XYZ file of C-alpha atoms in Angstrom:
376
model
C 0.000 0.000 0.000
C 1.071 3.080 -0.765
C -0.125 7.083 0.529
C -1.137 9.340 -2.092
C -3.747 12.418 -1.748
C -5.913 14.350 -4.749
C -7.659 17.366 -5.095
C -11.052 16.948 -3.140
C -10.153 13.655 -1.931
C -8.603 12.920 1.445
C -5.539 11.368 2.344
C -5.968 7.765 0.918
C -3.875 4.184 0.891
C -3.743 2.947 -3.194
C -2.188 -0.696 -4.401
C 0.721 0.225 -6.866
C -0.038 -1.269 -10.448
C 4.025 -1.043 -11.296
C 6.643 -4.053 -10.588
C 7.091 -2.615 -7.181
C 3.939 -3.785 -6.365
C 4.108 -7.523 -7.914
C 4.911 -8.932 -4.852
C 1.922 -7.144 -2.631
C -1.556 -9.250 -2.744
C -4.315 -6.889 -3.943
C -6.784 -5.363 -1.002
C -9.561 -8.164 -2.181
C -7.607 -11.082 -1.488
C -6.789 -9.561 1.932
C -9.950 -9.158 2.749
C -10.433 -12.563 1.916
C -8.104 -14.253 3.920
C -9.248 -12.172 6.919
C -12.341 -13.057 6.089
C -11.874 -16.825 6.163
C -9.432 -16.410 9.122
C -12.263 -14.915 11.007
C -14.807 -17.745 10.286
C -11.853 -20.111 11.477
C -12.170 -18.783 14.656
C -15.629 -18.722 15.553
C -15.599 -22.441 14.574
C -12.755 -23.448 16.819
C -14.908 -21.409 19.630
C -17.369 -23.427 19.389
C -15.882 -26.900 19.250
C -12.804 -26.031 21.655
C -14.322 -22.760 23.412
C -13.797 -23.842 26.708
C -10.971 -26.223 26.526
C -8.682 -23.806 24.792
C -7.303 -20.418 24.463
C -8.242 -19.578 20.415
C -6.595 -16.964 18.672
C -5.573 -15.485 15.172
C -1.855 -14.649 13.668
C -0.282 -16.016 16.559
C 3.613 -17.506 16.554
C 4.003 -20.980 17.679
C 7.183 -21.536 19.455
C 9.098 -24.317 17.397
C 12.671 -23.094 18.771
C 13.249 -26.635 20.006
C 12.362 -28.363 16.832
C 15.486 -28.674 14.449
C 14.280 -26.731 12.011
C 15.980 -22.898 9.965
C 13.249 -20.665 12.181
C 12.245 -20.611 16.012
C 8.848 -19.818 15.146
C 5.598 -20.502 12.884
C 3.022 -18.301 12.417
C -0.238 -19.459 12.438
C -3.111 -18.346 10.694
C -6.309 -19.635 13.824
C -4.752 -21.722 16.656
C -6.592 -23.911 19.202
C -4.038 -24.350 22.053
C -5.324 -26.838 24.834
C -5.763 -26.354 28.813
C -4.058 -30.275 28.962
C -2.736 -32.407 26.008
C -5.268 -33.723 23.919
C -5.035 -37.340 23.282
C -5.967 -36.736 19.308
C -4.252 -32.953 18.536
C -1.632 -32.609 21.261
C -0.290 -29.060 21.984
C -3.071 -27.501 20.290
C -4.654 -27.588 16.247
C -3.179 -24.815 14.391
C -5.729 -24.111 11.095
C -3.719 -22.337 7.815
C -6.299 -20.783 5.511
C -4.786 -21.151 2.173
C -5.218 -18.409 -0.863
C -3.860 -17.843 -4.068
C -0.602 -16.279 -2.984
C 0.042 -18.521 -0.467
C 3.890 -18.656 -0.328
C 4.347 -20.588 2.616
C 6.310 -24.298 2.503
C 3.344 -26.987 3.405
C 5.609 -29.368 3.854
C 8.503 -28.230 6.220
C 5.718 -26.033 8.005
C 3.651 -29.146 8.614
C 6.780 -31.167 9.957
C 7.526 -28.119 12.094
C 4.143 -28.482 13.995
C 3.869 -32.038 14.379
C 7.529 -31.823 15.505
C 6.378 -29.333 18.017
C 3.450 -31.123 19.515
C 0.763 -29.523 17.481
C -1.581 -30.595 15.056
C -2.126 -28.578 11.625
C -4.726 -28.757 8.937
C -4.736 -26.779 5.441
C -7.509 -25.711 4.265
C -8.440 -23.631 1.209
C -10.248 -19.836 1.918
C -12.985 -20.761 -1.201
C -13.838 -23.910 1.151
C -14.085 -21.703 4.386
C -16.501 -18.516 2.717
C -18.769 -21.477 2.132
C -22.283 -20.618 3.719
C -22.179 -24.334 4.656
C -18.763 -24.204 6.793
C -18.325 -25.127 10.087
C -16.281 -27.269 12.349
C -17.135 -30.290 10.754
C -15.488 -28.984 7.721
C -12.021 -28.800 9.628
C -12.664 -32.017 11.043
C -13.121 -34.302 7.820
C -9.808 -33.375 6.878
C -8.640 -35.307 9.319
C -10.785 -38.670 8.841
C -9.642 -39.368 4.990
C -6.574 -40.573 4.003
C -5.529 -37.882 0.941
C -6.646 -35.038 3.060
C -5.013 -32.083 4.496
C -5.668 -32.816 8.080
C -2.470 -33.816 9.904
C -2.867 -34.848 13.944
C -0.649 -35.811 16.381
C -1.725 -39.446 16.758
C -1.993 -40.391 13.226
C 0.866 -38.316 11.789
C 4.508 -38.403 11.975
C 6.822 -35.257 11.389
C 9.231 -38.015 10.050
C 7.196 -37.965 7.008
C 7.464 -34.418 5.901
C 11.064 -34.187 5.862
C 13.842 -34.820 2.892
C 16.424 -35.852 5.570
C 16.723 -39.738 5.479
C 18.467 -40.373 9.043
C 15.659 -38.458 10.450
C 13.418 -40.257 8.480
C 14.478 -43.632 9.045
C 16.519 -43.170 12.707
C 14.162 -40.404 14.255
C 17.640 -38.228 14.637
C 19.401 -36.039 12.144
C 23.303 -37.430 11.720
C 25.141 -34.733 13.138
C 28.769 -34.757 12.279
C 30.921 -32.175 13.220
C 32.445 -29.559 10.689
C 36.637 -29.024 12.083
C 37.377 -25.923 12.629
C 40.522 -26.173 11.517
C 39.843 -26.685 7.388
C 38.537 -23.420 7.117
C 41.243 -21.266 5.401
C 39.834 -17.716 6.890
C 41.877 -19.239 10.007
C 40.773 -20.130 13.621
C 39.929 -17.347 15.473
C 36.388 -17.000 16.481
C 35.002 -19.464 14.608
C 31.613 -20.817 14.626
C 31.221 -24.409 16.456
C 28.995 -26.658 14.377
C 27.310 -29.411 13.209
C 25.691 -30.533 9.853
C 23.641 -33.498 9.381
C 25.626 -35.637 6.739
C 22.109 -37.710 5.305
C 21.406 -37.434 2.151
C 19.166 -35.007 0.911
C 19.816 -32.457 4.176
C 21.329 -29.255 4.582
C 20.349 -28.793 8.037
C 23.199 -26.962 10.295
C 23.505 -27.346 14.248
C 25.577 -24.312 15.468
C 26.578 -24.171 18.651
C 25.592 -21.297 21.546
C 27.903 -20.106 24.581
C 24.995 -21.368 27.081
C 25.053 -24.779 25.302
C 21.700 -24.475 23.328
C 21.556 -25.021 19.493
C 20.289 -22.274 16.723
C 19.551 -24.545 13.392
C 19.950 -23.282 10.031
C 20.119 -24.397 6.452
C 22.438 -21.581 5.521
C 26.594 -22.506 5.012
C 27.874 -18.958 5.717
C 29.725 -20.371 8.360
C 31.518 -23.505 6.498
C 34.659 -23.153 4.406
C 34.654 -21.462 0.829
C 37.084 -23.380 -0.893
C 36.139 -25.678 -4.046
C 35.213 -29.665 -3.976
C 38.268 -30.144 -6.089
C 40.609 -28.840 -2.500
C 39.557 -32.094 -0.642
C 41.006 -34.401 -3.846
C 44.469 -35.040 -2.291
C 43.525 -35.108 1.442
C 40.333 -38.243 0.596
C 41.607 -41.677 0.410
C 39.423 -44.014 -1.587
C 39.663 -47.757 -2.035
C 39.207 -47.837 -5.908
C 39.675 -44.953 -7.676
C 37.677 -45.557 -11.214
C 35.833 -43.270 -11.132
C 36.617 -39.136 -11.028
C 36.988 -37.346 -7.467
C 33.533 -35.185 -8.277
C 32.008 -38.078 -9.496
C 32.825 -40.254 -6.499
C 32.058 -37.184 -4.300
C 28.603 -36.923 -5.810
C 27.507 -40.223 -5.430
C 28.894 -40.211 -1.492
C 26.470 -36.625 -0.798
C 23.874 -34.966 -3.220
C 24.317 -31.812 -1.675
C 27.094 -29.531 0.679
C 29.650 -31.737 -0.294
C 32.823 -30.257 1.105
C 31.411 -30.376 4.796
C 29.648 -33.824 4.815
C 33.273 -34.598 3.706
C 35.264 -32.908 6.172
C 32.833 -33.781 8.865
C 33.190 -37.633 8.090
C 36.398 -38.690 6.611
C 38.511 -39.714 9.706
C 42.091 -38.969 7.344
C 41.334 -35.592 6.903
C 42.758 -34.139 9.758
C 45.027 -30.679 11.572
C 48.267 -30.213 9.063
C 50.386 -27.508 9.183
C 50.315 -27.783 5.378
C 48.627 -24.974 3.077
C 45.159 -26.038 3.393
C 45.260 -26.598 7.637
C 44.889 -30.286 6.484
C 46.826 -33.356 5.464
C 46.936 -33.750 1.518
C 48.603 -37.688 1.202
C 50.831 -37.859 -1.359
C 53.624 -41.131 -2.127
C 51.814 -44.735 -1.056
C 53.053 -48.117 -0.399
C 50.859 -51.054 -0.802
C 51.088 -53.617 1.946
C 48.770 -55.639 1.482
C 46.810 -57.387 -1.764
C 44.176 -59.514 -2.058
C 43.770 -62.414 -4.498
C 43.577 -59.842 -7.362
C 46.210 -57.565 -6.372
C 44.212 -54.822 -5.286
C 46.050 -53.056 -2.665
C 43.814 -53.532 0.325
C 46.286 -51.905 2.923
C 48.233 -49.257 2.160
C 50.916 -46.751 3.555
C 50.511 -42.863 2.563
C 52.454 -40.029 3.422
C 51.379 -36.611 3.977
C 52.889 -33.925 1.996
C 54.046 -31.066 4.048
C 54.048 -32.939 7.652
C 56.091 -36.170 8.819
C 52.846 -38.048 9.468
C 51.846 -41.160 7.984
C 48.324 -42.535 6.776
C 47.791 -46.240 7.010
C 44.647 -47.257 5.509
C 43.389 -50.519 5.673
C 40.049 -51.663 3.731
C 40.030 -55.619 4.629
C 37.445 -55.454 6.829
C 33.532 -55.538 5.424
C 32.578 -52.718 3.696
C 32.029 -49.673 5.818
C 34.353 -51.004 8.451
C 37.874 -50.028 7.072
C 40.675 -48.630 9.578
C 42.356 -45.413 8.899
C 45.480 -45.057 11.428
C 47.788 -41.924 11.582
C 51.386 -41.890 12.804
C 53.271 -39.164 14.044
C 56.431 -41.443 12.630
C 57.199 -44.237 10.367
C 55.164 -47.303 11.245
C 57.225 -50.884 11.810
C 56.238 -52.450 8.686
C 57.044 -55.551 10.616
C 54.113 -55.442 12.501
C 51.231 -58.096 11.988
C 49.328 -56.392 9.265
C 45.737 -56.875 11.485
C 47.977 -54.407 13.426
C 47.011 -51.742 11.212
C 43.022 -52.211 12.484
C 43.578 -51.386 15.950
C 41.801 -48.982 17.399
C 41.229 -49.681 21.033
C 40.037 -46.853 22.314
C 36.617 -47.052 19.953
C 36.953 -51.018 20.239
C 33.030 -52.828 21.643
C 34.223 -55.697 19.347
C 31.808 -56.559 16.385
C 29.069 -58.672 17.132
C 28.338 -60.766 13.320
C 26.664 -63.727 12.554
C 26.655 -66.613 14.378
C 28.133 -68.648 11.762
C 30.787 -66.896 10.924
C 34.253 -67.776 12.104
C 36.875 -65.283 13.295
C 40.091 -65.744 13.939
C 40.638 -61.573 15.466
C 38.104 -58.786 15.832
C 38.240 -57.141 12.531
C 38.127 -53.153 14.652
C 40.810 -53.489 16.798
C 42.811 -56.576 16.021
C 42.006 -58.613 18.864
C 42.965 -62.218 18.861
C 40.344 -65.042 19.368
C 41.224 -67.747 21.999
C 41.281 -70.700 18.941
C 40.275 -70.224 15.539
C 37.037 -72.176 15.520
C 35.336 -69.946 17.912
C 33.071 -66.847 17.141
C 32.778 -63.031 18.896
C 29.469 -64.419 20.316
C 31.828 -66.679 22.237
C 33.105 -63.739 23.944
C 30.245 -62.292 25.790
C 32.705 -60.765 28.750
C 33.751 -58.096 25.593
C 29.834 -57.650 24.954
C 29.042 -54.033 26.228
C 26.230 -53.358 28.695
């Protein structure tokens, strides 16, 4: 809206007609949102009048939820005296128009997540002269509808990240602080979940709470093609981007530096180790090196790598000196400090723990054997 006056007219609000006005709804469909916000309300009085505190426009706190805002705004809201068994928190109504610009999907994960209920419902549907409660409520009874309550509906569902979906918990994994090449002084501690299909960022507050965000102004700035000589892979057929791709979809260079355990402090150019000459140790039957000795270029450490375990359970050891190539190459595995000693199937014969190089007692027994190395 903007104020303009005329001769014999008074002071007056007008809707521009020119692009700075594209993005402003005209005064009609205002009115007609208000109007169907309005109609909201009096039917959530009457079905919830005196077991809840109804309002209009209100923010629903969602500041514990892991989710880019704190809050939600809510178009009607029905917030309970006690939890209801079928809406929770409260039933939060969003009358939809034709420049409706908010997400359905994250918004709706945001409530659920936050104990509340949510339906969508269209303004046409609400300016009915047949509208009332029972309107709102049918959303909820059919199984394509726009009615989404606490006991029937998971926020699981409305999100793209697939830990959450599938573990109930985004992956955190946190970013080092030292691989950011602006340097090290008052940098931002976080996390970012490393599923596929998430950009969601946990950064860290002084009085130990979390603000989440999907933004990465806080990660590094450097290029995917940086991380090429610091990532060790176990075949390497296929180009660095390429392999990168199919490892993440999306923030690539921090799911990376958040979970590969070689990329670690250097004092090297980049503030991490880039490996350079190698030495196969070990080969299997095809003489695919299988463990491997690297050497960092700028730093006396060495990188043994060892991928003879399953897949997913390969050993990446750093020395501070040249490792005793004599050693028993299971050697190479250990890692007692992380060790709870695999637990496979009961068929299958080992002869050491395949994490930290642990010895069996004969070579016909199992791990399962061992239930004294079983954590509680």
């Amino acid at each position: 809206m903007y104020p303009r006056s005329a001769p014999g007219k008074s002071r007056h609000f007008y809707h521009v007609s020119d692009d700075a006005g594209q993005r402003c709804s005209n005064g009609g469909e205002s009115e007609t949102h208000e109007r169907a916000v309005a109609r909201v309300e009096v039917a959530l009085h009457q079905q919830f009048g005196e077991n809840a505190r109804i309002e209009t426009e209100v923010d629903v706190d969602v500041a514990e939820v892991p989710t880019p805002v704190t809050e939600r705004r809510a178009d009607a809201l029905a917030t309970f005296d006690d939890w209801n068994p079928y809406f929770g928190e409260g039933l939060a109504v969003e009358v939809q128009h034709n420049h409706e610009d908010k997400d359905v999907h994250q918004v709706t994960h945001d409530y659920l997540a936050a104990g509340y209920s949510v339906v969508w419902i269209r303004a046409a549907t609400v300016l009915l002269d047949t509208f009332n409660y029972d309107t709102i409520g049918a959303e909820f009874e059919q199984d394509d509808s726009s009615g989404y309550a606490q006991r029937t509906s998971k926020a699981s569902r409305f999100t793209n990240c697939q830990a959450l979906l599938y573990d109930g918990e985004h992956a955190w994994e946190r970013v080092p602080p030292y691989a950011h090449p602006r340097g090290q002084e008052d940098l931002i501690t976080y996390d970012i979940c490393t599923a596929q299909g998430c950009e969601l960022r946990r950064l860290h507050e002084p009085d130990g709470s979390y603000t989440y965000t999907a933004s990465d102004e806080h990660g590094p700035d450097f290029p995917l093609k940086a991380l090429k000589n610091a990532i060790v892979r176990e075949y390497d057929r296929d180009p660095f981007w390429k392999w990168a791709g199919s490892q993440y979809h999306s923030a690539q260079v921090e799911k990376l530096l958040a979970t590969r355990p070689e990329i670690e402090r250097c004092r090297g150019p980049k503030g991490f180790h880039e490996w350079g000459r190698r030495e196969t140790l070990w080969t299997n039957h095809s003489d695919q090196p299988l463990i491997e000795l690297r050497e960092c270029m700028y730093c006396p450490v060495r990188l043994v790598t060892n991928h003879r375990g399953r897949s997913g359970h390969s050993t990446f050891c750093l020395y501070g000196r040249e490792p005793n190539l004599d050693w028993d190459d299971v050697y190479f595995q250990a890692s007692p400090p992380e060790c709870d000693h695999y637990l496979y199937d009961e068929d299958v014969i080992e002869d050491y723990c395949p994490k930290c190089g642990a010895t069996m007692e004969s070579s016909n027994t199992t791990l399962r054997d061992h239930t004294s190395w079983i954590p509680p």
